[in-house]
Amino acid sequence: MANPVFSEKTFTKIDLTYNSGEVMTVQSTLTKVGILLFILLASSAVSWVGLLEGWSIAPMLIPAGCIGGLLCAVVLAFKKEWAPQLAPTYALLEGLAIGAISAIFHQFAFIAAGLTFGVVFVMWVLYKTGIIKATRGFMVGVAAATGAVFLLYMLTWILGMFSISIPYIHQGGTIGIIFSGVVVTIAAMNLIIDFHLIEEGARMQLPKYMEWYSAFGLMVTIIWLYLEILKLLAKLARR
C-alpha cells in the first residue's frame, strides 16, 4: 500500500498466462534482490568514475538514469510479467544516476551506503522477530505518510519550475534536519511492508516472474532510503 510499485493491490493484477509452472519463493526473491544490487553498484561505480574523470556524457547521467528508471517503473506497473527484463534494466539506469549523485556528495556517500544497509538489516530483524508487524493499521499509516511526502516533493518540483522554493524543509536548519529524519523513518517503515508482501507473494504461490517484480519493489524503497540518508547527512554537515 505504501510503495507505489509494490502493494497488496499488485497481487490482484497478476497475468497467470505467463505462469511457467514455477512459483515465487522468498529465498529466490532475495537472490534476485542481490543480483539487482550488484547491477546497481556496478553501474554506480562506472557513473562515479565518469563524473570524477570529467567524461563528456557525465552531466547527462543523472537525468538519463532518473528518466530511464522512471520509464521502466511505469511500464512495470502495467506489465509485471516483463520484470525479468526490466528490473535489471531499472537497476542499471538508476545506478547511473545514483553513482553521479554519490560522486557529487562523495564525502557522505559511503557513510550513507553503510547506514542504508544497516537500516535494511535492522528492519529485517524487527520484522522477522515480530517486534514490528505489518498490520492493516500500520500499512495504512505508512501509506498515508508516504503519500504526503510524495505530494510535498511534487509541489516542491512544480514550484521550482517557477523559481519558488518551500522554506526550511530543504535547508540545513533544525526544521530541515527534522523533516529529513522523518522522511528517512517513513522510508524505513516501507521496508517492513515490502518484506511482508514478499512473504505474502510466496505464500500465495505467485508466478515466478513476480520474484523479479518483488525484488524491483524492494529496490525502489532501498534507493529512496539511501538518497534520503544522503540528503540528511548533507544537511547535518551544513549546520
Coordinates of C-alpha atoms in Angstrom, one line a residue, residues 6-237:
F6 CA 4.7 -2.8 -4.7
S7 CA 1.4 -3.1 -2.7
E8 CA -1.3 -5.5 -1.9
K9 CA -3.2 -4.4 -5.0
T10 CA -0.3 -5.6 -7.0
F11 CA -1.3 -9.2 -6.2
T12 CA -4.8 -8.7 -7.7
K13 CA -3.5 -7.8 -11.1
I14 CA -1.4 -10.9 -12.0
D15 CA -1.3 -12.3 -15.5
L16 CA -1.4 -16.0 -14.9
T17 CA -0.9 -16.8 -18.6
Y18 CA 2.8 -16.2 -18.0
N19 CA 2.9 -18.8 -15.3
S20 CA 5.6 -21.3 -16.3
G21 CA 4.6 -23.7 -13.6
E22 CA 7.2 -22.5 -11.1
V23 CA 6.1 -20.3 -8.2
M24 CA 7.7 -17.5 -6.3
T25 CA 9.7 -18.2 -3.2
V26 CA 11.2 -15.9 -0.6
Q27 CA 14.8 -17.3 -1.0
S28 CA 14.8 -16.9 -4.7
T29 CA 13.4 -13.4 -4.5
L30 CA 16.2 -12.4 -2.1
T31 CA 18.7 -13.9 -4.6
K32 CA 17.2 -11.6 -7.2
V33 CA 17.5 -8.6 -4.9
G34 CA 21.2 -9.4 -4.6
I35 CA 21.5 -9.5 -8.4
L36 CA 19.8 -6.1 -8.7
L37 CA 22.0 -4.7 -6.0
F38 CA 25.1 -5.9 -7.8
I39 CA 24.0 -4.4 -11.1
L40 CA 23.1 -1.1 -9.3
L41 CA 26.5 -1.0 -7.5
A42 CA 28.4 -1.8 -10.7
S43 CA 26.6 0.8 -12.7
S44 CA 27.0 3.3 -9.9
A45 CA 30.8 2.7 -9.9
V46 CA 31.1 3.4 -13.6
S47 CA 29.0 6.6 -13.2
W48 CA 31.0 7.7 -10.2
V49 CA 34.3 7.4 -12.1
G50 CA 32.8 9.1 -15.2
L51 CA 31.7 12.1 -13.2
L52 CA 35.0 12.5 -11.3
E53 CA 37.0 11.9 -14.5
G54 CA 35.0 14.6 -16.4
W55 CA 33.6 12.4 -19.1
S56 CA 31.7 14.4 -21.7
I57 CA 28.5 12.4 -21.0
A58 CA 28.8 12.8 -17.3
P59 CA 26.3 15.7 -17.0
M60 CA 23.6 13.6 -18.6
L61 CA 24.0 10.6 -16.3
I62 CA 21.6 11.8 -13.6
P63 CA 18.7 12.9 -15.8
A64 CA 19.2 9.9 -18.2
G65 CA 19.3 7.5 -15.2
C66 CA 16.3 9.0 -13.5
I67 CA 14.1 9.3 -16.6
G68 CA 15.1 5.8 -17.8
G69 CA 14.4 4.3 -14.4
L70 CA 11.1 6.1 -14.2
L71 CA 10.0 4.8 -17.6
C72 CA 10.9 1.2 -16.5
A73 CA 8.9 1.6 -13.4
V74 CA 5.9 2.9 -15.3
V75 CA 6.0 0.1 -17.8
L76 CA 6.3 -2.5 -15.0
A77 CA 3.3 -1.1 -13.3
F78 CA 1.2 -2.3 -16.3
K79 CA 3.4 -5.2 -17.5
K80 CA 4.7 -7.0 -14.4
E81 CA 5.5 -10.1 -16.5
W82 CA 8.2 -8.1 -18.1
A83 CA 10.0 -7.8 -14.7
P84 CA 12.8 -10.4 -15.5
Q85 CA 14.0 -8.0 -18.3
L86 CA 13.0 -4.6 -16.9
A87 CA 14.0 -5.0 -13.3
P88 CA 17.7 -5.4 -14.2
T89 CA 17.4 -2.5 -16.7
Y90 CA 15.9 -0.3 -13.9
A91 CA 18.8 -1.2 -11.6
L92 CA 21.3 -0.4 -14.4
L93 CA 19.8 3.0 -15.2
E94 CA 19.2 4.0 -11.6
G95 CA 22.8 3.1 -10.9
L96 CA 23.9 5.7 -13.4
A97 CA 22.0 8.4 -11.5
I98 CA 22.9 7.1 -8.0
G99 CA 26.6 7.0 -8.9
A100 CA 26.7 10.5 -10.2
I101 CA 24.8 11.9 -7.3
S102 CA 27.1 10.0 -4.9
A103 CA 30.1 11.4 -6.6
I104 CA 28.8 14.9 -6.0
F105 CA 28.3 14.2 -2.3
H106 CA 31.3 11.8 -2.2
Q107 CA 32.2 12.8 1.4
F108 CA 28.9 11.3 2.6
A109 CA 28.3 8.5 0.1
F110 CA 30.0 5.6 1.8
I111 CA 28.6 6.6 5.2
A112 CA 25.1 6.8 3.6
A113 CA 25.5 3.4 2.0
G114 CA 26.6 1.8 5.2
L115 CA 23.7 3.4 7.1
T116 CA 21.3 2.3 4.4
F117 CA 22.3 -1.4 4.6
G118 CA 22.3 -1.1 8.4
V119 CA 18.8 0.2 8.4
V120 CA 17.7 -2.6 6.0
F121 CA 19.2 -5.2 8.2
V122 CA 17.7 -3.8 11.4
M123 CA 14.2 -3.5 9.8
W124 CA 14.5 -7.1 8.6
V125 CA 15.3 -8.3 12.2
L126 CA 12.5 -6.2 13.6
Y127 CA 10.1 -7.7 11.1
K128 CA 11.2 -11.3 11.5
T129 CA 11.1 -11.1 15.3
G130 CA 7.6 -9.7 15.2
I131 CA 8.6 -6.5 17.0
I132 CA 7.1 -4.5 14.1
K133 CA 4.2 -6.2 12.4
A134 CA 2.7 -5.2 9.0
T135 CA -0.8 -4.9 10.4
R136 CA -3.6 -3.2 8.4
G137 CA -3.3 -0.1 10.5
F138 CA 0.4 0.0 10.1
M139 CA 0.2 -0.3 6.4
V140 CA -2.5 2.4 6.1
G141 CA -0.5 4.8 8.3
V142 CA 2.7 4.3 6.3
A143 CA 0.9 4.6 3.0
A144 CA -0.6 7.9 4.2
A145 CA 2.7 9.3 5.3
T146 CA 4.4 8.2 2.1
G147 CA 1.7 9.8 0.0
A148 CA 2.1 13.1 2.0
V149 CA 5.9 13.1 1.3
F150 CA 5.3 12.3 -2.4
L151 CA 2.8 15.2 -2.7
L152 CA 5.2 17.6 -0.9
Y153 CA 8.0 16.6 -3.2
M154 CA 5.8 17.1 -6.3
L155 CA 4.8 20.5 -5.0
T156 CA 8.4 21.4 -4.5
W157 CA 9.2 20.3 -8.0
I158 CA 6.3 22.3 -9.6
L159 CA 7.1 25.4 -7.6
G160 CA 10.8 25.0 -8.5
M161 CA 9.9 25.4 -12.2
F162 CA 8.7 29.0 -11.2
S163 CA 11.8 29.6 -9.1
I164 CA 9.8 29.3 -5.9
S165 CA 11.1 27.2 -3.0
I166 CA 9.5 25.9 0.1
P167 CA 11.4 27.4 3.0
Y168 CA 13.1 25.4 5.8
I169 CA 12.4 21.8 4.9
H170 CA 15.2 21.5 2.2
Q171 CA 17.7 23.6 4.1
G172 CA 20.2 22.7 6.8
G173 CA 18.5 24.2 9.7
T174 CA 16.7 22.4 12.5
I175 CA 13.4 22.1 10.6
G176 CA 15.1 20.8 7.5
I177 CA 17.0 18.1 9.6
I178 CA 13.9 17.1 11.4
F179 CA 12.0 16.8 8.1
S180 CA 14.7 14.6 6.6
G181 CA 14.8 12.4 9.7
V182 CA 11.0 11.9 9.5
V183 CA 11.3 11.0 5.8
V184 CA 14.1 8.5 6.5
T185 CA 11.9 6.9 9.1
I186 CA 9.0 6.7 6.7
A187 CA 11.2 5.1 4.1
A188 CA 12.4 2.6 6.7
M189 CA 8.9 1.7 7.6
N190 CA 8.2 0.9 4.0
L191 CA 10.7 -1.8 4.2
I192 CA 8.5 -3.7 6.7
I193 CA 5.7 -3.6 4.2
D194 CA 8.0 -4.8 1.4
F195 CA 9.2 -7.7 3.5
H196 CA 5.6 -8.6 4.3
L197 CA 4.5 -8.5 0.7
I198 CA 7.4 -10.7 -0.5
E199 CA 6.4 -13.4 2.1
E200 CA 2.7 -12.9 1.1
G201 CA 3.5 -13.4 -2.6
A202 CA 5.4 -16.6 -1.8
R203 CA 2.5 -17.8 0.4
M204 CA 0.1 -17.2 -2.5
Q205 CA 2.4 -19.1 -4.9
L206 CA 2.5 -16.3 -7.4
P207 CA 4.2 -16.9 -10.8
K208 CA 8.0 -17.0 -10.9
Y209 CA 8.3 -13.6 -12.6
M210 CA 6.9 -11.9 -9.6
E211 CA 10.2 -12.6 -7.8
W212 CA 11.8 -10.1 -10.1
Y213 CA 8.9 -7.6 -9.6
S214 CA 9.1 -8.0 -5.9
A215 CA 12.9 -7.5 -5.9
F216 CA 12.3 -4.4 -8.0
G217 CA 9.8 -3.1 -5.5
L218 CA 12.2 -3.6 -2.6
M219 CA 15.0 -1.9 -4.6
V220 CA 12.8 1.2 -5.1
T221 CA 12.5 1.6 -1.3
I222 CA 16.2 0.9 -0.7
I223 CA 17.2 3.6 -3.3
W224 CA 14.8 6.1 -1.8
L225 CA 16.2 5.3 1.7
Y226 CA 19.8 5.8 0.5
L227 CA 19.0 9.2 -1.1
E228 CA 17.2 10.5 1.9
I229 CA 20.0 9.4 4.3
L230 CA 22.5 11.1 1.9
K231 CA 20.4 14.3 2.0
L232 CA 20.2 14.2 5.8
L233 CA 24.0 13.8 6.1
A234 CA 24.5 16.8 3.8
K235 CA 22.1 18.9 5.9
L236 CA 23.9 17.9 9.1
A237 CA 27.2 18.9 7.5

